[in-house]
Amino acid sequence: MEEAAVRLDQVDLHPALRDSILSVPVFHTEVMGRFPDAISFAPGAPNLTFARGFDPGRHIETYLRHLCAERGLSQQDARNLLYEYGPSRGVINGLVAAALRRDLGLDVADRAVVITVGAQEGMNLVLHALLPSPDDLLAVVQPCFIGISGAARLLGVDMVPVNETERGVDLDGLAAACRAARAGGRRVRALYVAPDFNNPSGAVLDLPAREGLLRAAEEHDILLIEDGTYGFTAAPGAGLPALKELDRDGRVVALGTFAKICLPGARVGFVVADQQVAAADGTVRLLADELAKIKGMVTLNTPAISQAVIAGMLLEHDGSIAETGRAKSELYRRNLALLLEALDRKLGSGQPAGVSWNRPAGGFFVRMRLPVTADARLLEICAAKFGVLWTPMSQFYLDGSGTDEIRLSCSYLEPAQIEEGVARLADFLATLG
Ligand SMILES: Cc1ncc(COP(=O)(O)O)c(C=O)c1O
């Protein structure tokens, strides 16, 4: 390929491009590409077993029939709705709101839902809207998903880490961060938290921790940005109420995704933003209205064809997000149980000193502690000599901690790969002592 004559200097581009957080996905792809035979516990990718025989046309037709019946549209008008540019707010908001009412008992108006290009766009919209001033700070429960820290960096939003502890979120740390911000003439505006099987730690906030967090949010007058991505993987009857379900005052802006429940390639997620926004002229709108305005300038609208595929999948499960995700949830729990069981068997007795791991009951991730620094160099050795990959955890921390931790993900692997991967990992760990 001929090289372009114009060469740009990276220092003239957005400063976030020099931030290692934005390079994390590239790093994963690059390492996996160099070790194609390695078994990878690195990416938290959805399992595509369910995509075999996937027929987007069927789902679209299901949704079109629903549109005709529900809105009294002709076949052609219903089709045009999918082929046209669409409303920034989305077209399947009513179905999503109904699913949230049905599954969670959430009293959500259709208007309070914005359909986004994945939860990732939802994060960007919410940060855009809520943290407009350089004096606004985003508190983040760490370790945290790279998507939120990367989005904040890209938007120039400063972050303060608040630790995840055995008992939940470090509320004293949150209070101290809010105090310090005020003392410096700034304000913590919101806290990002993933209460169900956090990516990357697998941690869950129990009910008292959720209630305590809501009280703290009120006390410090901050909003909570709840990422509910992995809630659907809880065992039947074991799921805890979402923060949004416990929220009485509208403190919680909830992010959702269909990437894990339906299909990542559809790129459909949503935000529930029912907070009231008072304008200078006395009119009151919803935060969702404001997010839709921003979305109009970012992606205009989430592709209606993608929305139709997701809607069709929901409709085939009685309009329930929980039912749509049920079989996948079982598969993810099976994989996690296989991983934990293999770790116990291969490492449990006489495990190398300093190696320990947690035991999440759901989600995609297990967090493991090593007796040495778990960095890119160690990963390289492990991949080259033992044929197994994992994710260094330090990239999920904002304050440089987590250097002796790794994240293991088993979401998309076959049982035999999990077994073989753990055997390889055990051989590698045995060399660390
Ligand atoms: C915690 C968390 N939130 C959001 C997402 C991304 O969701 P989406 O694919 O809908 O952008 C992921 C994906 O890995 C995730 O782990």
PDB file of C-alpha atoms in Angstrom, residues 108-344:
ATOM      1  CA  VAL A 108     -40.834   3.399  33.362  1.00  0.00           C
ATOM      2  CA  ALA A 109     -42.524   5.612  30.808  1.00  0.00           C
ATOM      3  CA  ASP A 110     -41.688   4.872  27.164  1.00  0.00           C
ATOM      4  CA  ARG A 111     -40.391   8.459  26.915  1.00  0.00           C
ATOM      5  CA  ALA A 112     -37.845   7.836  29.667  1.00  0.00           C
ATOM      6  CA  VAL A 113     -36.029   5.241  27.534  1.00  0.00           C
ATOM      7  CA  VAL A 114     -33.459   6.082  24.863  1.00  0.00           C
ATOM      8  CA  ILE A 115     -32.347   3.260  22.555  1.00  0.00           C
ATOM      9  CA  THR A 116     -28.598   3.540  22.008  1.00  0.00           C
ATOM     10  CA  VAL A 117     -25.842   1.998  19.900  1.00  0.00           C
ATOM     11  CA  GLY A 118     -24.915  -0.371  22.702  1.00  0.00           C
ATOM     12  CA  ALA A 119     -24.502   0.545  26.348  1.00  0.00           C
ATOM     13  CA  GLN A 120     -21.256   2.115  25.216  1.00  0.00           C
ATOM     14  CA  GLU A 121     -23.054   4.941  23.463  1.00  0.00           C
ATOM     15  CA  GLY A 122     -25.325   5.241  26.487  1.00  0.00           C
ATOM     16  CA  MET A 123     -22.265   5.904  28.655  1.00  0.00           C
ATOM     17  CA  ASN A 124     -21.048   8.581  26.281  1.00  0.00           C
ATOM     18  CA  LEU A 125     -24.429  10.318  26.140  1.00  0.00           C
ATOM     19  CA  VAL A 126     -24.854  10.279  29.902  1.00  0.00           C
ATOM     20  CA  LEU A 127     -21.365  11.644  30.563  1.00  0.00           C
ATOM     21  CA  HIS A 128     -21.870  14.306  27.899  1.00  0.00           C
ATOM     22  CA  ALA A 129     -25.094  15.456  29.515  1.00  0.00           C
ATOM     23  CA  LEU A 130     -24.235  15.192  33.194  1.00  0.00           C
ATOM     24  CA  LEU A 131     -20.665  16.429  33.360  1.00  0.00           C
ATOM     25  CA  PRO A 132     -20.453  19.557  31.232  1.00  0.00           C
ATOM     26  CA  SER A 133     -17.996  21.536  33.321  1.00  0.00           C
ATOM     27  CA  PRO A 134     -14.279  20.876  33.895  1.00  0.00           C
ATOM     28  CA  ASP A 135     -15.167  21.158  37.584  1.00  0.00           C
ATOM     29  CA  ASP A 136     -17.464  18.127  37.382  1.00  0.00           C
ATOM     30  CA  LEU A 137     -15.981  14.841  38.502  1.00  0.00           C
ATOM     31  CA  LEU A 138     -17.101  11.314  37.748  1.00  0.00           C
ATOM     32  CA  ALA A 139     -16.590   8.915  40.637  1.00  0.00           C
ATOM     33  CA  VAL A 140     -16.004   5.386  39.442  1.00  0.00           C
ATOM     34  CA  VAL A 141     -16.172   2.185  41.474  1.00  0.00           C
ATOM     35  CA  GLN A 142     -12.855   0.520  40.725  1.00  0.00           C
ATOM     36  CA  PRO A 143     -11.853  -1.846  39.293  1.00  0.00           C
ATOM     37  CA  CYS A 144     -14.122  -0.728  36.476  1.00  0.00           C
ATOM     38  CA  PHE A 145     -15.094  -1.476  32.900  1.00  0.00           C
ATOM     39  CA  ILE A 146     -12.737   0.133  30.417  1.00  0.00           C
ATOM     40  CA  GLY A 147     -15.702   1.458  28.412  1.00  0.00           C
ATOM     41  CA  ILE A 148     -16.592   4.010  31.092  1.00  0.00           C
ATOM     42  CA  SER A 149     -13.065   5.150  31.905  1.00  0.00           C
ATOM     43  CA  GLY A 150     -12.231   5.357  28.186  1.00  0.00           C
ATOM     44  CA  ALA A 151     -15.375   7.366  27.438  1.00  0.00           C
ATOM     45  CA  ALA A 152     -14.596   9.746  30.314  1.00  0.00           C
ATOM     46  CA  ARG A 153     -11.043  10.241  29.065  1.00  0.00           C
ATOM     47  CA  LEU A 154     -12.274  10.940  25.562  1.00  0.00           C
ATOM     48  CA  LEU A 155     -14.726  13.533  26.856  1.00  0.00           C
ATOM     49  CA  GLY A 156     -12.118  15.127  29.107  1.00  0.00           C
ATOM     50  CA  VAL A 157     -14.104  14.186  32.213  1.00  0.00           C
ATOM     51  CA  ASP A 158     -11.888  13.827  35.277  1.00  0.00           C
ATOM     52  CA  MET A 159     -12.478  10.734  37.394  1.00  0.00           C
ATOM     53  CA  VAL A 160     -11.998   9.832  41.043  1.00  0.00           C
ATOM     54  CA  PRO A 161     -11.733   6.159  41.999  1.00  0.00           C
ATOM     55  CA  VAL A 162     -13.821   4.718  44.814  1.00  0.00           C
ATOM     56  CA  ASN A 163     -12.844   1.211  45.850  1.00  0.00           C
ATOM     57  CA  GLU A 164     -14.935  -1.915  45.711  1.00  0.00           C
ATOM     58  CA  THR A 165     -14.595  -3.659  49.074  1.00  0.00           C
ATOM     59  CA  GLU A 166     -15.703  -6.971  50.581  1.00  0.00           C
ATOM     60  CA  ARG A 167     -18.793  -5.182  51.875  1.00  0.00           C
ATOM     61  CA  GLY A 168     -19.648  -3.270  48.720  1.00  0.00           C
ATOM     62  CA  VAL A 169     -18.617   0.218  47.722  1.00  0.00           C
ATOM     63  CA  ASP A 170     -16.233   2.089  50.016  1.00  0.00           C
ATOM     64  CA  LEU A 171     -18.736   4.707  51.183  1.00  0.00           C
ATOM     65  CA  ASP A 172     -16.167   6.448  53.378  1.00  0.00           C
ATOM     66  CA  GLY A 173     -13.979   6.761  50.295  1.00  0.00           C
ATOM     67  CA  LEU A 174     -16.928   8.186  48.362  1.00  0.00           C
ATOM     68  CA  ALA A 175     -17.642  10.704  51.134  1.00  0.00           C
ATOM     69  CA  ALA A 176     -13.959  11.707  51.235  1.00  0.00           C
ATOM     70  CA  ALA A 177     -13.898  12.130  47.435  1.00  0.00           C
ATOM     71  CA  CYS A 178     -16.994  14.356  47.568  1.00  0.00           C
ATOM     72  CA  ARG A 179     -15.509  16.418  50.416  1.00  0.00           C
ATOM     73  CA  ALA A 180     -12.163  16.805  48.659  1.00  0.00           C
ATOM     74  CA  ALA A 181     -13.901  17.855  45.447  1.00  0.00           C
ATOM     75  CA  ARG A 182     -15.946  20.505  47.282  1.00  0.00           C
ATOM     76  CA  ALA A 183     -12.853  21.774  49.087  1.00  0.00           C
ATOM     77  CA  GLY A 184     -11.210  22.219  45.688  1.00  0.00           C
ATOM     78  CA  GLY A 185     -14.206  24.079  44.239  1.00  0.00           C
ATOM     79  CA  ARG A 186     -15.334  21.079  42.217  1.00  0.00           C
ATOM     80  CA  ARG A 187     -18.186  18.611  42.578  1.00  0.00           C
ATOM     81  CA  VAL A 188     -18.622  14.885  42.209  1.00  0.00           C
ATOM     82  CA  ARG A 189     -21.621  14.747  39.931  1.00  0.00           C
ATOM     83  CA  ALA A 190     -22.195  11.017  39.528  1.00  0.00           C
ATOM     84  CA  LEU A 191     -20.860   7.589  40.448  1.00  0.00           C
ATOM     85  CA  TYR A 192     -20.557   4.798  37.894  1.00  0.00           C
ATOM     86  CA  VAL A 193     -21.287   1.394  39.397  1.00  0.00           C
ATOM     87  CA  ALA A 194     -21.985  -2.102  38.043  1.00  0.00           C
ATOM     88  CA  PRO A 195     -23.654  -3.821  41.016  1.00  0.00           C
ATOM     89  CA  ASP A 196     -24.133  -7.239  39.403  1.00  0.00           C
ATOM     90  CA  PHE A 197     -21.010  -9.321  38.719  1.00  0.00           C
ATOM     91  CA  ASN A 198     -18.850  -6.345  37.934  1.00  0.00           C
ATOM     92  CA  ASN A 199     -16.589  -6.454  34.910  1.00  0.00           C
ATOM     93  CA  PRO A 200     -13.737  -7.139  35.770  1.00  0.00           C
ATOM     94  CA  SER A 201     -14.030  -8.309  39.396  1.00  0.00           C
ATOM     95  CA  GLY A 202     -17.200 -10.427  39.310  1.00  0.00           C
ATOM     96  CA  ALA A 203     -18.280  -8.709  42.545  1.00  0.00           C
ATOM     97  CA  VAL A 204     -21.926  -8.258  43.505  1.00  0.00           C
ATOM     98  CA  LEU A 205     -23.326  -5.586  45.803  1.00  0.00           C
ATOM     99  CA  ASP A 206     -25.649  -7.229  48.308  1.00  0.00           C
ATOM    100  CA  LEU A 207     -28.964  -5.634  49.249  1.00  0.00           C
ATOM    101  CA  PRO A 208     -27.697  -3.615  52.238  1.00  0.00           C
ATOM    102  CA  ALA A 209     -24.804  -2.352  50.088  1.00  0.00           C
ATOM    103  CA  ARG A 210     -27.260  -1.245  47.403  1.00  0.00           C
ATOM    104  CA  GLU A 211     -29.459   0.513  49.940  1.00  0.00           C
ATOM    105  CA  GLY A 212     -26.437   2.137  51.571  1.00  0.00           C
ATOM    106  CA  LEU A 213     -25.220   3.378  48.221  1.00  0.00           C
ATOM    107  CA  LEU A 214     -28.584   4.975  47.457  1.00  0.00           C
ATOM    108  CA  ARG A 215     -28.560   6.698  50.844  1.00  0.00           C
ATOM    109  CA  ALA A 216     -25.015   7.925  50.220  1.00  0.00           C
ATOM    110  CA  ALA A 217     -26.022   9.233  46.786  1.00  0.00           C
ATOM    111  CA  GLU A 218     -28.773  11.250  48.439  1.00  0.00           C
ATOM    112  CA  GLU A 219     -26.483  12.492  51.191  1.00  0.00           C
ATOM    113  CA  HIS A 220     -23.846  13.710  48.713  1.00  0.00           C
ATOM    114  CA  ASP A 221     -26.418  14.782  46.143  1.00  0.00           C
ATOM    115  CA  ILE A 222     -24.939  12.754  43.325  1.00  0.00           C
ATOM    116  CA  LEU A 223     -26.495  10.578  40.641  1.00  0.00           C
ATOM    117  CA  LEU A 224     -25.734   6.890  40.216  1.00  0.00           C
ATOM    118  CA  ILE A 225     -24.993   5.576  36.737  1.00  0.00           C
ATOM    119  CA  GLU A 226     -25.951   1.924  37.035  1.00  0.00           C
ATOM    120  CA  ASP A 227     -24.565  -0.541  34.509  1.00  0.00           C
ATOM    121  CA  GLY A 228     -26.787  -3.614  34.635  1.00  0.00           C
ATOM    122  CA  THR A 229     -25.021  -5.599  31.905  1.00  0.00           C
ATOM    123  CA  TYR A 230     -24.485  -8.860  33.802  1.00  0.00           C
ATOM    124  CA  GLY A 231     -27.554  -8.910  36.059  1.00  0.00           C
ATOM    125  CA  PHE A 232     -29.266 -11.443  33.784  1.00  0.00           C
ATOM    126  CA  THR A 233     -26.655 -14.099  34.621  1.00  0.00           C
ATOM    127  CA  ALA A 234     -27.861 -14.515  38.217  1.00  0.00           C
ATOM    128  CA  ALA A 235     -29.343 -17.935  38.994  1.00  0.00           C
ATOM    129  CA  PRO A 236     -33.161 -18.022  38.911  1.00  0.00           C
ATOM    130  CA  GLY A 237     -34.470 -16.511  42.128  1.00  0.00           C
ATOM    131  CA  ALA A 238     -31.019 -15.316  43.210  1.00  0.00           C
ATOM    132  CA  GLY A 239     -30.997 -11.969  41.387  1.00  0.00           C
ATOM    133  CA  LEU A 240     -31.002  -8.833  43.514  1.00  0.00           C
ATOM    134  CA  PRO A 241     -33.119  -5.770  42.771  1.00  0.00           C
ATOM    135  CA  ALA A 242     -31.413  -3.299  40.464  1.00  0.00           C
ATOM    136  CA  LEU A 243     -30.471   0.029  42.024  1.00  0.00           C
ATOM    137  CA  LYS A 244     -33.063   1.531  39.678  1.00  0.00           C
ATOM    138  CA  GLU A 245     -35.723  -0.686  41.252  1.00  0.00           C
ATOM    139  CA  LEU A 246     -34.780   0.515  44.731  1.00  0.00           C
ATOM    140  CA  ASP A 247     -34.516   4.144  43.644  1.00  0.00           C
ATOM    141  CA  ARG A 248     -37.346   6.249  45.030  1.00  0.00           C
ATOM    142  CA  ASP A 249     -36.070   9.721  44.104  1.00  0.00           C
ATOM    143  CA  GLY A 250     -34.707   9.369  40.581  1.00  0.00           C
ATOM    144  CA  ARG A 251     -31.058   9.167  41.639  1.00  0.00           C
ATOM    145  CA  VAL A 252     -30.290   6.340  39.221  1.00  0.00           C
ATOM    146  CA  VAL A 253     -29.668   6.553  35.494  1.00  0.00           C
ATOM    147  CA  ALA A 254     -29.707   2.947  34.256  1.00  0.00           C
ATOM    148  CA  LEU A 255     -27.687   1.580  31.336  1.00  0.00           C
ATOM    149  CA  GLY A 256     -28.668  -1.632  29.586  1.00  0.00           C
ATOM    150  CA  THR A 257     -27.404  -3.696  26.672  1.00  0.00           C
ATOM    151  CA  PHE A 258     -28.740  -6.407  24.395  1.00  0.00           C
ATOM    152  CA  ALA A 259     -25.204  -7.467  23.451  1.00  0.00           C
ATOM    153  CA  LYS A 260     -25.101 -10.369  25.880  1.00  0.00           C
ATOM    154  CA  ILE A 261     -28.775 -11.262  25.955  1.00  0.00           C
ATOM    155  CA  CYS A 262     -29.383 -11.106  22.191  1.00  0.00           C
ATOM    156  CA  LEU A 263     -26.439 -10.393  19.904  1.00  0.00           C
ATOM    157  CA  PRO A 264     -23.412  -8.078  20.188  1.00  0.00           C
ATOM    158  CA  GLY A 265     -23.365  -7.456  16.436  1.00  0.00           C
ATOM    159  CA  ALA A 266     -26.747  -5.745  16.553  1.00  0.00           C
ATOM    160  CA  ARG A 267     -25.209  -2.982  18.720  1.00  0.00           C
ATOM    161  CA  VAL A 268     -28.351  -2.131  20.644  1.00  0.00           C
ATOM    162  CA  GLY A 269     -28.529  -0.911  24.211  1.00  0.00           C
ATOM    163  CA  PHE A 270     -30.613   1.549  26.179  1.00  0.00           C
ATOM    164  CA  VAL A 271     -30.620   4.202  28.871  1.00  0.00           C
ATOM    165  CA  VAL A 272     -33.407   4.743  31.364  1.00  0.00           C
ATOM    166  CA  ALA A 273     -33.280   8.432  32.313  1.00  0.00           C
ATOM    167  CA  ASP A 274     -36.527   9.492  33.986  1.00  0.00           C
ATOM    168  CA  GLN A 275     -35.012  12.425  35.878  1.00  0.00           C
ATOM    169  CA  GLN A 276     -36.834  15.725  35.408  1.00  0.00           C
ATOM    170  CA  VAL A 277     -34.914  18.566  33.804  1.00  0.00           C
ATOM    171  CA  ALA A 278     -36.166  22.106  34.377  1.00  0.00           C
ATOM    172  CA  ALA A 279     -35.372  24.603  31.601  1.00  0.00           C
ATOM    173  CA  ALA A 280     -34.917  28.338  32.111  1.00  0.00           C
ATOM    174  CA  ASP A 281     -38.289  29.026  30.426  1.00  0.00           C
ATOM    175  CA  GLY A 282     -40.049  26.981  33.098  1.00  0.00           C
ATOM    176  CA  THR A 283     -40.665  23.894  30.960  1.00  0.00           C
ATOM    177  CA  VAL A 284     -39.821  20.536  32.455  1.00  0.00           C
ATOM    178  CA  ARG A 285     -38.580  17.693  30.340  1.00  0.00           C
ATOM    179  CA  LEU A 286     -36.937  14.350  31.019  1.00  0.00           C
ATOM    180  CA  LEU A 287     -33.214  13.685  31.027  1.00  0.00           C
ATOM    181  CA  ALA A 288     -34.015  11.123  28.298  1.00  0.00           C
ATOM    182  CA  ASP A 289     -35.194  14.018  26.080  1.00  0.00           C
ATOM    183  CA  GLU A 290     -31.853  15.739  26.555  1.00  0.00           C
ATOM    184  CA  LEU A 291     -29.914  12.512  25.883  1.00  0.00           C
ATOM    185  CA  ALA A 292     -31.892  12.055  22.658  1.00  0.00           C
ATOM    186  CA  LYS A 293     -30.871  15.575  21.608  1.00  0.00           C
ATOM    187  CA  ILE A 294     -27.210  14.739  22.136  1.00  0.00           C
ATOM    188  CA  LYS A 295     -27.638  11.427  20.343  1.00  0.00           C
ATOM    189  CA  GLY A 296     -29.028  13.340  17.389  1.00  0.00           C
ATOM    190  CA  MET A 297     -25.578  14.868  16.969  1.00  0.00           C
ATOM    191  CA  VAL A 298     -23.610  11.695  17.655  1.00  0.00           C
ATOM    192  CA  THR A 299     -25.243   8.806  15.782  1.00  0.00           C
ATOM    193  CA  LEU A 300     -28.571  10.427  14.870  1.00  0.00           C
ATOM    194  CA  ASN A 301     -30.420   7.235  15.642  1.00  0.00           C
ATOM    195  CA  THR A 302     -29.717   3.614  16.469  1.00  0.00           C
ATOM    196  CA  PRO A 303     -30.191   1.690  13.198  1.00  0.00           C
ATOM    197  CA  ALA A 304     -33.878   0.799  13.083  1.00  0.00           C
ATOM    198  CA  ILE A 305     -33.065  -2.518  11.402  1.00  0.00           C
ATOM    199  CA  SER A 306     -30.941  -3.504  14.393  1.00  0.00           C
ATOM    200  CA  GLN A 307     -33.682  -2.391  16.755  1.00  0.00           C
ATOM    201  CA  ALA A 308     -36.171  -4.504  14.800  1.00  0.00           C
ATOM    202  CA  VAL A 309     -33.983  -7.610  15.135  1.00  0.00           C
ATOM    203  CA  ILE A 310     -33.780  -7.119  18.901  1.00  0.00           C
ATOM    204  CA  ALA A 311     -37.504  -6.379  19.147  1.00  0.00           C
ATOM    205  CA  GLY A 312     -38.278  -9.559  17.192  1.00  0.00           C
ATOM    206  CA  MET A 313     -36.126 -11.585  19.572  1.00  0.00           C
ATOM    207  CA  LEU A 314     -37.913 -10.052  22.576  1.00  0.00           C
ATOM    208  CA  LEU A 315     -41.339 -10.674  21.053  1.00  0.00           C
ATOM    209  CA  GLU A 316     -40.467 -14.329  20.527  1.00  0.00           C
ATOM    210  CA  HIS A 317     -39.928 -14.460  24.293  1.00  0.00           C
ATOM    211  CA  ASP A 318     -43.186 -12.836  25.269  1.00  0.00           C
ATOM    212  CA  GLY A 319     -41.580  -9.389  25.345  1.00  0.00           C
ATOM    213  CA  SER A 320     -39.420 -10.313  28.323  1.00  0.00           C
ATOM    214  CA  ILE A 321     -35.716  -9.433  28.511  1.00  0.00           C
ATOM    215  CA  ALA A 322     -35.283 -11.998  31.303  1.00  0.00           C
ATOM    216  CA  GLU A 323     -36.860 -14.785  29.209  1.00  0.00           C
ATOM    217  CA  THR A 324     -34.817 -13.795  26.161  1.00  0.00           C
ATOM    218  CA  GLY A 325     -31.650 -14.149  28.222  1.00  0.00           C
ATOM    219  CA  ARG A 326     -32.607 -17.272  30.179  1.00  0.00           C
ATOM    220  CA  ALA A 327     -30.854 -19.964  28.084  1.00  0.00           C
ATOM    221  CA  LYS A 328     -27.733 -17.820  27.736  1.00  0.00           C
ATOM    222  CA  SER A 329     -27.699 -17.139  31.438  1.00  0.00           C
ATOM    223  CA  GLU A 330     -27.648 -20.909  32.029  1.00  0.00           C
ATOM    224  CA  LEU A 331     -24.772 -21.382  29.616  1.00  0.00           C
ATOM    225  CA  TYR A 332     -22.720 -18.620  31.248  1.00  0.00           C
ATOM    226  CA  ARG A 333     -23.298 -20.072  34.706  1.00  0.00           C
ATOM    227  CA  ARG A 334     -22.331 -23.511  33.427  1.00  0.00           C
ATOM    228  CA  ASN A 335     -19.068 -22.121  32.002  1.00  0.00           C
ATOM    229  CA  LEU A 336     -18.304 -20.260  35.201  1.00  0.00           C
ATOM    230  CA  ALA A 337     -18.978 -23.385  37.292  1.00  0.00           C
ATOM    231  CA  LEU A 338     -16.675 -25.385  34.998  1.00  0.00           C
ATOM    232  CA  LEU A 339     -13.938 -22.773  35.356  1.00  0.00           C
ATOM    233  CA  LEU A 340     -14.213 -22.627  39.155  1.00  0.00           C
ATOM    234  CA  GLU A 341     -14.372 -26.396  39.440  1.00  0.00           C
ATOM    235  CA  ALA A 342     -11.304 -26.835  37.190  1.00  0.00           C
ATOM    236  CA  LEU A 343      -9.400 -24.208  39.200  1.00  0.00           C
ATOM    237  CA  ASP A 344     -10.240 -26.071  42.414  1.00  0.00           C
TER     238      ASP A 344
END
